[in-house]
Short mmCIF file of C-alpha atoms and ligand atoms in Angstrom, two decimals:
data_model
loop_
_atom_site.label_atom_id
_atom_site.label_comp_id
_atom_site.label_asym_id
_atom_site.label_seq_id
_atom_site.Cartn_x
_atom_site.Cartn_y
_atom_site.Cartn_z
CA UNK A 8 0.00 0.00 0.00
CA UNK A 9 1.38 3.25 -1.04
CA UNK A 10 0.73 6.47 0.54
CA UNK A 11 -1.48 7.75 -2.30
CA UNK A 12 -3.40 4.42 -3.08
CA UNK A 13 -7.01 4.46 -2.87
CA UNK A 14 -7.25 2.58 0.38
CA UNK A 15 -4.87 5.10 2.32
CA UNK A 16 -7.40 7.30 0.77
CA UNK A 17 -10.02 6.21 2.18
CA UNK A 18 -8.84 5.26 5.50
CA UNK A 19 -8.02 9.42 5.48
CA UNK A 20 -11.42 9.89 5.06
CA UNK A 21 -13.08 7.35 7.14
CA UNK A 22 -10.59 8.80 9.88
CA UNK A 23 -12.57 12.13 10.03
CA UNK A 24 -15.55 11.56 12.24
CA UNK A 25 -18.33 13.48 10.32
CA UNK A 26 -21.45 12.71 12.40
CA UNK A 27 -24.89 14.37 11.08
CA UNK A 28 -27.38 14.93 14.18
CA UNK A 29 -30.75 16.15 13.45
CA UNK A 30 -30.03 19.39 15.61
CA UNK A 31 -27.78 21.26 13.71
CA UNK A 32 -26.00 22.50 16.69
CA UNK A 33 -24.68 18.92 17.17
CA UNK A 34 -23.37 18.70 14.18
CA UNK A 35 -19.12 19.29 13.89
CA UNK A 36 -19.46 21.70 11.03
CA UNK A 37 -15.44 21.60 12.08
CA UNK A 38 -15.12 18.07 10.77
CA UNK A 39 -16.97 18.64 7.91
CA UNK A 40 -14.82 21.23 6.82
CA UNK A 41 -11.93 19.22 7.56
CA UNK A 42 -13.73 16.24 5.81
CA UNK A 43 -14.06 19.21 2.09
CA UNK A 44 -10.90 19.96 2.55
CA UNK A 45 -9.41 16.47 2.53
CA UNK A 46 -11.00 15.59 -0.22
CA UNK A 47 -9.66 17.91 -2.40
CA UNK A 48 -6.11 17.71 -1.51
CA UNK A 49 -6.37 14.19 -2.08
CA UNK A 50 -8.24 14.45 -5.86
CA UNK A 51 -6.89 17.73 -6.89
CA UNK A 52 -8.55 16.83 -10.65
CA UNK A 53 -12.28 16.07 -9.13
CA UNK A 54 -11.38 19.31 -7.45
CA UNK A 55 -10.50 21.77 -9.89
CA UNK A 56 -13.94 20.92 -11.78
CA UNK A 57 -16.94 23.33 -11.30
CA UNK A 58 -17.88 22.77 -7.53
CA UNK A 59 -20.47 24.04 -5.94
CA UNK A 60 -21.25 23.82 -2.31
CA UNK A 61 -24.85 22.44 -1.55
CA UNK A 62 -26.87 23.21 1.72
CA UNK A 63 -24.36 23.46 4.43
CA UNK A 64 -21.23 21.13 3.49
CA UNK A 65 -22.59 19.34 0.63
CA UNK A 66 -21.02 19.08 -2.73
CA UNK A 67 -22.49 19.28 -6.21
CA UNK A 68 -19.87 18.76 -9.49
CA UNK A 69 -20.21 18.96 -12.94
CA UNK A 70 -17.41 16.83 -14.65
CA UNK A 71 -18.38 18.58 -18.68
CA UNK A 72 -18.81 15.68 -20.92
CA UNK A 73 -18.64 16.23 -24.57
CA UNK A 74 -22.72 16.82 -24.21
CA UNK A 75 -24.39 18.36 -21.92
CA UNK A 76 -27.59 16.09 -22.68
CA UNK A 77 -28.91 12.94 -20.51
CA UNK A 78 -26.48 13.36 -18.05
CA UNK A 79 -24.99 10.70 -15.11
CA UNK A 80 -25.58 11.51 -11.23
CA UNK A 81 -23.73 9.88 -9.42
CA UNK A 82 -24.03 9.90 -5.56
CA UNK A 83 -22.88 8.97 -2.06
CA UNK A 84 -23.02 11.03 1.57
CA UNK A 85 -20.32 12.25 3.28
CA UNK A 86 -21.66 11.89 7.02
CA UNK A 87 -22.57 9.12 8.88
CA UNK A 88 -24.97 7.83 11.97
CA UNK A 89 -23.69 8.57 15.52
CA UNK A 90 -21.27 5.55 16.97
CA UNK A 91 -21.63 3.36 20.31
CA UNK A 92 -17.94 2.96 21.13
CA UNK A 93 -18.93 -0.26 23.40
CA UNK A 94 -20.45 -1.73 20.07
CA UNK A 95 -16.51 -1.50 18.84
CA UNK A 96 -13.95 -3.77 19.05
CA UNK A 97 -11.74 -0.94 17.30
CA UNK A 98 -11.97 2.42 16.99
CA UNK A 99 -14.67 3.53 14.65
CA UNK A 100 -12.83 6.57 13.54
CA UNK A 101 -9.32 5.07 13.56
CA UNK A 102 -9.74 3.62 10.13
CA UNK A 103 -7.24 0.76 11.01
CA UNK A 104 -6.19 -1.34 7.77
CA UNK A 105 -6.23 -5.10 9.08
CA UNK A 106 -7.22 -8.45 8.33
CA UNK A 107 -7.77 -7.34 4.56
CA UNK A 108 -10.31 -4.71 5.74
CA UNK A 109 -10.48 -1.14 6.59
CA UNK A 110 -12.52 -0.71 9.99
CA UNK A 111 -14.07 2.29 10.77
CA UNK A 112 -17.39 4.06 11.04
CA UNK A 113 -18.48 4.84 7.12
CA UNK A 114 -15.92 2.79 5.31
CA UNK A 115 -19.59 0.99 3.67
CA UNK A 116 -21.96 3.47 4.23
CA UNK A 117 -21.02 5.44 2.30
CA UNK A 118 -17.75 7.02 2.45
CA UNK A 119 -16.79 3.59 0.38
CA UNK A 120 -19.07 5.61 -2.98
CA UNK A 121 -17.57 8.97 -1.60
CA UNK A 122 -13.51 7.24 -2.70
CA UNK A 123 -14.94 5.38 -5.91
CA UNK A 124 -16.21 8.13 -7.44
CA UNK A 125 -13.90 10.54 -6.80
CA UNK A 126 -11.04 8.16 -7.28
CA UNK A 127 -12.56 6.71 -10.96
CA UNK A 128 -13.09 10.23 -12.23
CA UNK A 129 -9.39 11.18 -10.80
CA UNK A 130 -8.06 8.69 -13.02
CA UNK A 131 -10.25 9.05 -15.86
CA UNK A 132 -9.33 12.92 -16.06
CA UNK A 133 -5.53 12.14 -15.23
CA UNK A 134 -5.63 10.16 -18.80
CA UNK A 135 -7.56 13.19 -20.36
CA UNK A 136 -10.68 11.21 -20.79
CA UNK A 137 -13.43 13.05 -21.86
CA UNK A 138 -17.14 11.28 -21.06
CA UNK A 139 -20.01 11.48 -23.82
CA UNK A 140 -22.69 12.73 -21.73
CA UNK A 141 -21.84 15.64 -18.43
CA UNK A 142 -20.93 13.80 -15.28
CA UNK A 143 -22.29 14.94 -12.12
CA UNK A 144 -21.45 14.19 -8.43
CA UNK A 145 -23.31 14.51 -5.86
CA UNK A 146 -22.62 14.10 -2.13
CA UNK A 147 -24.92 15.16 0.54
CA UNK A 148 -23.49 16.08 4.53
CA UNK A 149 -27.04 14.92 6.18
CA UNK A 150 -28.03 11.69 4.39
CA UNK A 151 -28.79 9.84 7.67
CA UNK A 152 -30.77 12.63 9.14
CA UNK A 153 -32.88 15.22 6.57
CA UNK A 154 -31.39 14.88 3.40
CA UNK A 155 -31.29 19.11 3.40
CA UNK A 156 -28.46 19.20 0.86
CA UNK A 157 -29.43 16.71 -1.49
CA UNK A 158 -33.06 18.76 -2.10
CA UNK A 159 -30.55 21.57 -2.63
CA UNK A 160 -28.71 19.71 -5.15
CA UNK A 161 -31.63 19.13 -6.74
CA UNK A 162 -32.89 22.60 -6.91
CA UNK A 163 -29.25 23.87 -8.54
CA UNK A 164 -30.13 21.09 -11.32
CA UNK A 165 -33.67 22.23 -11.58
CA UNK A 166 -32.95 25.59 -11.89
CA UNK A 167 -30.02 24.73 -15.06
CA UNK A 168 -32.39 22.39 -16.63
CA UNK A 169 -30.54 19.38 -15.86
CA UNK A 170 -32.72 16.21 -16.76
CA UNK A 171 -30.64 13.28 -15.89
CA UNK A 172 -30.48 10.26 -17.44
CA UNK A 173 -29.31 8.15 -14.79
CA UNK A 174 -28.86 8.58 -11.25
CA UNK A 175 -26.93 6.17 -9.44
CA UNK A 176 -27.01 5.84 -4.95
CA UNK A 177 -25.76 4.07 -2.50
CA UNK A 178 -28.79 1.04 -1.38
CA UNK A 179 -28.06 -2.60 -3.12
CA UNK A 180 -25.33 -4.52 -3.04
CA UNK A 181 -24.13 -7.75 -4.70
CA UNK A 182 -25.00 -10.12 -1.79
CA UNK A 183 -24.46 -13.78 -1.45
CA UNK A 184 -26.90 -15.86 1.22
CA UNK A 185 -29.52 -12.91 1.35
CA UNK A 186 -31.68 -15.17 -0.41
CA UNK A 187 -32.45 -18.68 1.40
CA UNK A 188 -31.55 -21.37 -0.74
CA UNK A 189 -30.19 -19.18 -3.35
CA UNK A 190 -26.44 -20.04 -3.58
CA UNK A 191 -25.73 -17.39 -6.21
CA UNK A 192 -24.82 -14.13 -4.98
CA UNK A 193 -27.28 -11.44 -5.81
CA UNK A 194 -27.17 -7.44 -7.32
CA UNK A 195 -29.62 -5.93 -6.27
CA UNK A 196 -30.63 -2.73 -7.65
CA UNK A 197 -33.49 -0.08 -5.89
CA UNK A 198 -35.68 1.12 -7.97
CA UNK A 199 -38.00 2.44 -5.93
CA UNK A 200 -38.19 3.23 -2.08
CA UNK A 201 -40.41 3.08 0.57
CA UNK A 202 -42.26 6.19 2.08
CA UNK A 203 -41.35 7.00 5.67
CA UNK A 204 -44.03 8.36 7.93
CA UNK A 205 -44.46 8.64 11.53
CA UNK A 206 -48.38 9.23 13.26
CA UNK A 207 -48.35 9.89 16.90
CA UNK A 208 -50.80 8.16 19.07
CA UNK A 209 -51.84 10.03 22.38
CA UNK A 210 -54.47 9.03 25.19
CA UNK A 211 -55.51 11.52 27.66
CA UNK A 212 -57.51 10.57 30.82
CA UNK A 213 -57.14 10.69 34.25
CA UNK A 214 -54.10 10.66 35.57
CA UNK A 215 -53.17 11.08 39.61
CA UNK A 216 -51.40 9.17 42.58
CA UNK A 217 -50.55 5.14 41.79
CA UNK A 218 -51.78 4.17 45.06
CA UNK A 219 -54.98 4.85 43.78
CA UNK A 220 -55.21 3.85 39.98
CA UNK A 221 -58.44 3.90 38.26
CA UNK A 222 -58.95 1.06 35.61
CA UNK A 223 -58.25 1.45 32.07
CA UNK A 224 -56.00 4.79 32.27
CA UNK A 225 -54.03 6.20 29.42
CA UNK A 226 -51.09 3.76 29.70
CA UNK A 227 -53.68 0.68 29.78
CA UNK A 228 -55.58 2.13 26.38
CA UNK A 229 -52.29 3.06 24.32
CA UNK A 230 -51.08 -0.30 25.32
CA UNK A 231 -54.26 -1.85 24.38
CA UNK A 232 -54.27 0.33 21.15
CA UNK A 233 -50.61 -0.48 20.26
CA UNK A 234 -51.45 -4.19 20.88
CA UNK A 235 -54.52 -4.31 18.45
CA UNK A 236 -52.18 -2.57 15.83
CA UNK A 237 -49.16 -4.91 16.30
CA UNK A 238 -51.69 -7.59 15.72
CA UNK A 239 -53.40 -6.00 12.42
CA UNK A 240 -50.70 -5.79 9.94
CA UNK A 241 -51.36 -4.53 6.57
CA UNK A 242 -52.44 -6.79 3.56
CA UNK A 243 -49.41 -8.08 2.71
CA UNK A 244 -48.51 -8.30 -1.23
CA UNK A 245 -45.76 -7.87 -3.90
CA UNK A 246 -45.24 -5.16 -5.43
CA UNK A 247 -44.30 -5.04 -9.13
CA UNK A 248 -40.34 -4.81 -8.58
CA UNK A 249 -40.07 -7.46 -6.44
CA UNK A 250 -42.01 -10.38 -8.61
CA UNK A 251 -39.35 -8.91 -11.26
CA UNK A 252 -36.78 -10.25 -8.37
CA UNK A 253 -37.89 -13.31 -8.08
CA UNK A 254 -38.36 -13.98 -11.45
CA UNK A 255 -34.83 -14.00 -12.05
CA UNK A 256 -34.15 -15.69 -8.94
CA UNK A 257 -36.28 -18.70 -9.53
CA UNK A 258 -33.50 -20.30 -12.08
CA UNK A 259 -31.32 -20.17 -9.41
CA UNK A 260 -33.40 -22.15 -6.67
CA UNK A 261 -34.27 -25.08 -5.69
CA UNK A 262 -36.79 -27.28 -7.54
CA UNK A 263 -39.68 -26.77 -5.08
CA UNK A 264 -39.05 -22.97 -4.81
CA UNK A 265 -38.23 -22.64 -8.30
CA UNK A 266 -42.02 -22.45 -9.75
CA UNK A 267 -43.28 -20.79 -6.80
CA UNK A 268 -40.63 -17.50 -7.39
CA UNK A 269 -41.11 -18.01 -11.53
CA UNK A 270 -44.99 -17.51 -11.00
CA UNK A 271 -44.64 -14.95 -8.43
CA UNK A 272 -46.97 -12.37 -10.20
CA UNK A 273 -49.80 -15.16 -10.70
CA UNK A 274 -49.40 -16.45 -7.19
CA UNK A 275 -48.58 -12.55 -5.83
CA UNK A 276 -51.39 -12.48 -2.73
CA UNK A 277 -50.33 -15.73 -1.61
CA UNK A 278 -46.73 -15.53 -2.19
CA UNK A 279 -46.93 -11.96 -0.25
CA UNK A 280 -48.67 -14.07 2.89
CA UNK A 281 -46.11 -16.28 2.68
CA UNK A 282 -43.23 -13.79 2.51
CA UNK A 283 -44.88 -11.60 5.82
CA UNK A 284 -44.31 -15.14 8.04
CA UNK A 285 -41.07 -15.51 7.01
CA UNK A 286 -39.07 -13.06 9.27
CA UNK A 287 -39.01 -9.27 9.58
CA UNK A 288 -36.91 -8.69 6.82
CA UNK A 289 -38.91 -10.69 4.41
CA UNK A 290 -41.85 -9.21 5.85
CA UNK A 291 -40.63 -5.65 5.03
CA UNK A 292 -40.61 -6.54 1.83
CA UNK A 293 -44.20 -7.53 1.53
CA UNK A 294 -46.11 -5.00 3.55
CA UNK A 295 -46.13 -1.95 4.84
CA UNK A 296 -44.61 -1.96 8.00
CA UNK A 297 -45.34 -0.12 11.77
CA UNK A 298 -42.81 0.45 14.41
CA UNK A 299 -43.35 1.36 17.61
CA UNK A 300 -41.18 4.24 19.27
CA UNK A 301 -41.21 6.73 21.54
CA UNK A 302 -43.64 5.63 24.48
CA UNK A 303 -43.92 8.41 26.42
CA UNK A 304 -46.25 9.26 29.64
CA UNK A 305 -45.34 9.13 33.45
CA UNK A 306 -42.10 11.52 35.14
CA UNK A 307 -42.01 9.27 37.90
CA UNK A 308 -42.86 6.01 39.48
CA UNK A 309 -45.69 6.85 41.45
CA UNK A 310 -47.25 9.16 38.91
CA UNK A 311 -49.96 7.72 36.74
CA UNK A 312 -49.94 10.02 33.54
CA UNK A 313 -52.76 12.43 32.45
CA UNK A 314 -51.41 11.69 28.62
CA UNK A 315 -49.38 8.68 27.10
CA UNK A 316 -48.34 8.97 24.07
CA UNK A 317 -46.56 6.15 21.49
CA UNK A 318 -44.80 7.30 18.06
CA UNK A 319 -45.33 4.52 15.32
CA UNK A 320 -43.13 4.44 12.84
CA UNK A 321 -44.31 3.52 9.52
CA UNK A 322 -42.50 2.67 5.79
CA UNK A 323 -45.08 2.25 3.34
CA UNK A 324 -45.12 -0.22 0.55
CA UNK A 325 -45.33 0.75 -3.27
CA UNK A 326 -48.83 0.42 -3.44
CA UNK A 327 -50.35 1.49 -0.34
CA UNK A 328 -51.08 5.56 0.73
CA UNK A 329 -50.82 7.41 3.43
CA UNK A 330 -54.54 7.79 3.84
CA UNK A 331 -54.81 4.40 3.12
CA UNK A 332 -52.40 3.75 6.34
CA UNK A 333 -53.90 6.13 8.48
CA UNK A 334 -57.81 4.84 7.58
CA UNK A 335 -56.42 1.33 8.19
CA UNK A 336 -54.52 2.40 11.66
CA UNK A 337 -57.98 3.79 12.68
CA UNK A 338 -59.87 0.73 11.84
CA UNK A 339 -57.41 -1.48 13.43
CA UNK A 340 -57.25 0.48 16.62
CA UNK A 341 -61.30 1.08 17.10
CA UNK A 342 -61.13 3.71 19.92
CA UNK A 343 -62.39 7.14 19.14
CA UNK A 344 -60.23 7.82 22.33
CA UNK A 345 -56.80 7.13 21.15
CA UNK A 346 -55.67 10.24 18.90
CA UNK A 347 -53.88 9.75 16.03
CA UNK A 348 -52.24 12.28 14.36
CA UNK A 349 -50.07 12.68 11.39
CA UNK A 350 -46.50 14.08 12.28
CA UNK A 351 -45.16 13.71 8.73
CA UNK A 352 -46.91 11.63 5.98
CA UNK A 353 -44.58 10.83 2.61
CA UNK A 354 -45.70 8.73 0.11
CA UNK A 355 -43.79 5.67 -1.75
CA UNK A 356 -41.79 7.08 -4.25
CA UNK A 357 -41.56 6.67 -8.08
CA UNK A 358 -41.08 3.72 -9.30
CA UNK A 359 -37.71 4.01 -11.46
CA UNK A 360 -37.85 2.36 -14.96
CA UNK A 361 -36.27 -1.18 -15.16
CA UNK A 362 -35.96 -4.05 -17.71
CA UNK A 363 -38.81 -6.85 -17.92
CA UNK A 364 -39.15 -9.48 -20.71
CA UNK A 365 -40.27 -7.49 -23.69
CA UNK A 366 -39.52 -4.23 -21.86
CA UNK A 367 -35.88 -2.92 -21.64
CA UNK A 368 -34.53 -0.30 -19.98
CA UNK A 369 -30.90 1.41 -21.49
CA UNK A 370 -29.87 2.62 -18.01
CA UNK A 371 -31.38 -0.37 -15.72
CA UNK A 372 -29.82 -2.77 -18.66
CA UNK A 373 -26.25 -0.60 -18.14
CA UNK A 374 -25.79 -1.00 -14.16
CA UNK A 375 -26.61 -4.70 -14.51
CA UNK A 376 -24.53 -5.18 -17.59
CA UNK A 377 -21.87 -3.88 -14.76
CA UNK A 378 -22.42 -5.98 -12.13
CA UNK A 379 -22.01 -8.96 -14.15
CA UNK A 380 -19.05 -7.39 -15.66
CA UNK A 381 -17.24 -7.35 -11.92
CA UNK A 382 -19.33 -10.17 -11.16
CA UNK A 383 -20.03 -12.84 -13.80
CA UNK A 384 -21.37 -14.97 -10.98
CA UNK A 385 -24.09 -12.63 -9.57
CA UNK A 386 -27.96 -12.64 -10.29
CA UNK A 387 -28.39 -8.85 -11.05
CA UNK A 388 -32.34 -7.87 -10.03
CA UNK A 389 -34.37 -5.15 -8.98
CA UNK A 390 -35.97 -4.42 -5.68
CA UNK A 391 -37.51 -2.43 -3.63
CA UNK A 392 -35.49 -0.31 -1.16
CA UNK A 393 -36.63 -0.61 2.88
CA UNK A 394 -34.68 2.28 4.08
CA UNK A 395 -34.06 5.62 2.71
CA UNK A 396 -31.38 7.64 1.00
CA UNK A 397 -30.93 10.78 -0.79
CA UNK A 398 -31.88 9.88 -4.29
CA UNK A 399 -35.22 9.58 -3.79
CA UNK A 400 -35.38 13.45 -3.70
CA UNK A 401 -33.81 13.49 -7.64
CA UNK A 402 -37.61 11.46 -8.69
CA UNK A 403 -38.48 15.33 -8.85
CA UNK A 404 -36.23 15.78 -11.98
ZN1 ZN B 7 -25.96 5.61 3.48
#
């Protein structure tokens, strides 16, 4: 390893602990400016392209291609999610190289993109390529908490008439055994993501001394409420990405689960049952989902609370609303005492165009065409995301 190879590169920048908090005041603008200017000391080329700084340390560059028309985005975040040192056997921000690994908090998500990018397009521009179409790279400083700088990307594109062609996030990942009984490794690609939304559920009553309780108080309802909830799930089904999925898995499986994945889209309501009792992760990919966070209600251990209060945290499938989640929360819940309230409602987003039998796709077909380029092994597939990442903001141009 050489001082100026890509992994003493990244270490550099894994080594600069740029935590995003959802209060700004949290957040080390320090490190982030530490974090800019380490980057472009160590790709002087990316640097010295148009740069313009996005919300408050994000990055937006335009590598000119020999057309301005269709262009590439291509995207990763430079912060990353607050660290429990007792969860580390090493020190997340020490970016150690051993055991054939860099360790460190961001190496994966996503500082890993950040060093690709900027280290292809070093490269590329230190051999005076030129691409066809304009280039543009994108990294956001508050992926993991509001995304603030990659809307403002997206407005600076807007507002130039930038229509891209293709724009390419962090998300998938070419993944062996993330499929049971699927011993090919998998690519999956996103295509679409999940909306998240969060309600608030609140019971007020009477509240008063504990050595007194009256029956059915506020805890006793939200309980009850969250309860009757927990055990009225969402319809589960498939949505049209993931029968796509399994479609191309089903070659790949075994016999008996080889015609139930190749007739996913006949058997979708049945296959989507089947998926929600396989595990929370296979679940999540079949229904809409609820979480619940945040209980809130008594100061103290003798106090029985006037109000209790439960966040649920929702990701709704492709497919379902937010009305439609709220009406069915409602339903499930059946007490006109237990408030629910929407604290921020976002829908499923776009589905992004990808390549079915008889329908292709030139940009879907390219990033596959890729993986099986790096890896000739892996089943390359779209899917639907669970989480969230900047991108989905770029649906808007
Ligand atoms: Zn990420």
């Amino acid at each position: 390893m050489t001082s100026s190879g890509p992994v003493s590169k990244l270490a550099a920048i894994v080594a600069i602990p740029t935590v995003s908090h959802h209060d700004q005041e949290l957040t080390p603008a320090a490190e982030f400016d530490r974090l800019l200017a380490t980057v472009a000391q160590l790709w002087p080329g990316v640097h010295a392209l148009e740069v313009i700084r996005v919300g408050a340390h994000g990055l937006l560059i335009r590598w000119p291609g020999r057309s301005p028309d269709q262009p590439v985005v291509l995207m990763a975040h430079l912060d990353v999610v607050p660290v429990v040192a007792s969860d580390w056997s090493r020190d997340p921000f020490g970016a150690e190289v051993a055991d054939g690994a860099i360790w460190g908090r961001g190496t994966l998500d996503d500082k890993g993109c950040v060093a690709a990018i900027c280290e292809a397009v070093e490269s590329l521009l230190a051999r005076g390529f030129v691409p066809a179409r304009d280039v543009w790279l994108s990294f956001g400083c508050d992926e993991e908490v509001t995304s603030a700088s990659a809307r403002a990307a997206v407005e600076v594109l807007r507002s130039r008439g930038v229509r891209p062609w293709l724009v390419l996030d962090e998300g998938g990942a070419v993944a062996r055994d993330a499929f049971p009984g699927i011993a090919a490794p998998v690519g999956v690609v996103g295509v679409t993501e999940k909306g998240l939304t969060n309600i608030r559920l609140t019971v007020t009553g009477g509240g008063g001394h504990a050595s007194t309780p009256a029956r059915n108080g506020p805890a006793v309802r939200l309980a009850r409420a969250i309860t009757r909830l927990d055990r009225a799930p969402m319809a589960a089904r498939l949505p049209e990405p993931t029968i796509e999925l399994f479609r191309r898995l089903a070659p790949h499986a075994p016999a008996p689960m080889r015609a139930v994945l190749g007739n996913a889209g006949r058997l979708a309501p049945a296959a989507g049952r089947l998926l929600a009792l396989a595990g929370p992760e296979a679940a999540a990919l079949a229904r809409t989902t609820f979480a619940f966070t945040m209980l809130a209600g008594s100061p103290a251990r003798n106090v029985i609370p006037a109000t209790a209060t439960a966040v649920v945290n929702i990701r709704v499938l492709p497919g379902d609303t937010v009305a439609s989640v709220l009406d069915h929360v409602r339903l499930a819940i059946g007490d006109d005492q237990v408030g629910v309230e929407l604290i921020e409602g976002e829908e499923p987003w776009p589905v992004s165009p990808y390549s079915v039998p008889g329908r292709g796709d030139e940009a879907f077909d390219l990033v596959t065409g890729l993986i099986t380029e790096v890896f000739p092994e892996a089943v390359p597939a779209p899917y639907v995301v669970l989480a969230s990442t900047d991108s989905r903001f770029f649906t808007a141009i």
